[in-house]
C-alpha cells in the first residue's frame, strides 16, 4: 500500500484528509516543518501533501529541502490563488498545486494520477516458505496450514503492504480495528502482534515482524 505524508497545520483539515484517504493509503500526519522532518527520518513516503503556510516556516522552502533528498510527488495545499504563487510553487519543484477549499474527491483523483504507476495489489503473497492467499483466506508455512483470526489477517496484510518500512502503531490500530469500536487500547495491538508472531515464527525460524520501539512494527524482507 502506498504511503502519504500529510503536512498541514490545520488539525481539522489534516484529520479530514486522513479519514478520506485511509482506506486506500497508509497516511502519516505532521503539523509543522519540524514534525515533517521527523516523519521523513522515519522513512520517505510515496507522496507528500504539503501546506504552503506552516507555523514554523514556509512550505515552499521545505519543498526545496525535500527536493535535495527525493523527487517523489509533492502536492501543495494553499489558500493562495494568485497566479504567481502557483507558478512559484511549481518552479520550486511541486508536482501539483491545490487551492483551498477543495473537494476531497478531487484531491483523491489528483493523488491517483501521481501514483498511477502502482500496480494492483495481489491477493497472494509469497516469501521464503510462506504463502499467504488473502482471497481464499488460506495461510501456510511450507506444508503447515496456519489458522489466523480476522484481526490477525488484517494485521498481517497491513504489515505486508508496508513491508520493509516501519508501520506506526497508530496506523495499525486505525486500519485493523477501523469501524469496529470507538476506542482500542494500544495493548490490544501488542497482544495481536505477539499472537501473530507465535503462529508465523516457528522454532528456529528467522524473525519476520520486528518491533521498532516507540514507533511501530516492520515486516522484514529477505
mmCIF file of N, CA, C and O in Angstrom, residues 4 18 34 41 54 81 87 91 109 112 114 116 124 131-132 148-149 151 153-154 157 160 180 218:
data_model
loop_
_atom_site.group_PDB
_atom_site.id
_atom_site.type_symbol
_atom_site.label_atom_id
_atom_site.label_comp_id
_atom_site.label_asym_id
_atom_site.label_seq_id
_atom_site.Cartn_x
_atom_site.Cartn_y
_atom_site.Cartn_z
ATOM 1 N N UNK A 4 1.347 8.071 2.278
ATOM 2 C CA UNK A 4 1.241 9.516 2.054
ATOM 3 C C UNK A 4 1.529 10.251 3.357
ATOM 4 O O UNK A 4 1.032 9.871 4.424
ATOM 5 N N UNK A 18 -6.933 12.620 6.156
ATOM 6 C CA UNK A 18 -6.538 11.260 6.547
ATOM 7 C C UNK A 18 -7.726 10.307 6.511
ATOM 8 O O UNK A 18 -7.632 9.184 5.981
ATOM 9 N N UNK A 34 9.022 20.952 11.501
ATOM 10 C CA UNK A 34 9.833 20.130 12.405
ATOM 11 C C UNK A 34 9.296 18.706 12.464
ATOM 12 O O UNK A 34 10.056 17.733 12.372
ATOM 13 N N UNK A 41 12.540 11.270 8.446
ATOM 14 C CA UNK A 41 13.623 10.459 9.007
ATOM 15 C C UNK A 41 13.155 9.024 9.236
ATOM 16 O O UNK A 41 13.953 8.086 9.154
ATOM 17 N N UNK A 54 3.020 27.253 7.110
ATOM 18 C CA UNK A 54 3.133 26.415 8.296
ATOM 19 C C UNK A 54 3.607 27.257 9.473
ATOM 20 O O UNK A 54 4.239 28.299 9.279
ATOM 21 N N UNK A 81 -4.417 31.933 -4.250
ATOM 22 C CA UNK A 81 -4.917 31.632 -5.594
ATOM 23 C C UNK A 81 -4.251 32.489 -6.660
ATOM 24 O O UNK A 81 -4.603 32.402 -7.836
ATOM 25 N N UNK A 87 2.722 29.575 -9.898
ATOM 26 C CA UNK A 87 3.931 29.435 -10.723
ATOM 27 C C UNK A 87 5.145 29.221 -9.830
ATOM 28 O O UNK A 87 5.997 28.360 -10.099
ATOM 29 N N UNK A 91 7.592 25.996 -9.861
ATOM 30 C CA UNK A 91 9.008 26.177 -10.176
ATOM 31 C C UNK A 91 9.902 25.727 -9.018
ATOM 32 O O UNK A 91 11.079 25.413 -9.232
ATOM 33 N N UNK A 109 -8.558 12.091 -6.657
ATOM 34 C CA UNK A 109 -8.299 11.896 -8.084
ATOM 35 C C UNK A 109 -6.907 12.386 -8.462
ATOM 36 O O UNK A 109 -6.182 11.738 -9.235
ATOM 37 N N UNK A 112 -4.334 9.885 -7.204
ATOM 38 C CA UNK A 112 -4.293 8.675 -8.033
ATOM 39 C C UNK A 112 -3.508 8.910 -9.316
ATOM 40 O O UNK A 112 -2.817 8.015 -9.804
ATOM 41 N N UNK A 114 -0.911 10.873 -9.719
ATOM 42 C CA UNK A 114 0.521 10.868 -9.439
ATOM 43 C C UNK A 114 1.031 9.522 -8.970
ATOM 44 O O UNK A 114 2.238 9.253 -9.037
ATOM 45 N N UNK A 116 -0.359 6.646 -10.217
ATOM 46 C CA UNK A 116 -0.990 5.702 -11.146
ATOM 47 C C UNK A 116 -0.085 4.554 -11.564
ATOM 48 O O UNK A 116 -0.559 3.538 -12.089
ATOM 49 N N UNK A 124 -2.248 -12.790 -3.353
ATOM 50 C CA UNK A 124 -1.360 -13.855 -2.887
ATOM 51 C C UNK A 124 0.043 -13.289 -2.672
ATOM 52 O O UNK A 124 0.591 -12.622 -3.546
ATOM 53 N N UNK A 131 3.245 -18.772 2.228
ATOM 54 C CA UNK A 131 2.290 -18.438 1.174
ATOM 55 C C UNK A 131 1.035 -17.916 1.862
ATOM 56 O O UNK A 131 0.412 -18.627 2.665
ATOM 57 N N UNK A 132 0.680 -16.670 1.562
ATOM 58 C CA UNK A 132 -0.498 -16.051 2.156
ATOM 59 C C UNK A 132 -1.477 -15.719 1.039
ATOM 60 O O UNK A 132 -1.200 -14.852 0.205
ATOM 61 N N UNK A 148 -5.387 -18.195 11.087
ATOM 62 C CA UNK A 148 -5.293 -16.802 11.519
ATOM 63 C C UNK A 148 -6.677 -16.229 11.737
ATOM 64 O O UNK A 148 -7.576 -16.410 10.903
ATOM 65 N N UNK A 149 -6.847 -15.517 12.841
ATOM 66 C CA UNK A 149 -8.116 -14.841 13.103
ATOM 67 C C UNK A 149 -8.284 -13.679 12.126
ATOM 68 O O UNK A 149 -7.344 -13.286 11.440
ATOM 69 N N UNK A 151 -8.664 -10.567 12.830
ATOM 70 C CA UNK A 151 -7.788 -9.476 13.252
ATOM 71 C C UNK A 151 -6.354 -9.735 12.818
ATOM 72 O O UNK A 151 -5.661 -8.838 12.330
ATOM 73 N N UNK A 153 -5.351 -11.545 10.312
ATOM 74 C CA UNK A 153 -5.269 -11.401 8.856
ATOM 75 C C UNK A 153 -5.129 -9.935 8.459
ATOM 76 O O UNK A 153 -4.322 -9.577 7.600
ATOM 77 N N UNK A 154 -5.926 -9.073 9.081
ATOM 78 C CA UNK A 154 -5.844 -7.639 8.781
ATOM 79 C C UNK A 154 -4.480 -7.088 9.160
ATOM 80 O O UNK A 154 -3.872 -6.314 8.421
ATOM 81 N N UNK A 157 -1.811 -8.286 6.709
ATOM 82 C CA UNK A 157 -1.891 -7.593 5.425
ATOM 83 C C UNK A 157 -1.311 -6.181 5.517
ATOM 84 O O UNK A 157 -0.589 -5.731 4.609
ATOM 85 N N UNK A 160 2.447 -6.441 5.556
ATOM 86 C CA UNK A 160 2.980 -6.837 4.253
ATOM 87 C C UNK A 160 2.913 -5.687 3.249
ATOM 88 O O UNK A 160 3.823 -5.498 2.438
ATOM 89 N N UNK A 180 -14.864 -0.852 14.022
ATOM 90 C CA UNK A 180 -15.333 -1.893 14.928
ATOM 91 C C UNK A 180 -15.673 -1.353 16.314
ATOM 92 O O UNK A 180 -16.543 -1.840 16.983
ATOM 93 N N UNK A 218 7.666 -3.604 11.780
ATOM 94 C CA UNK A 218 8.123 -3.731 10.401
ATOM 95 C C UNK A 218 8.164 -5.205 9.993
ATOM 96 O O UNK A 218 8.669 -6.037 10.732
#
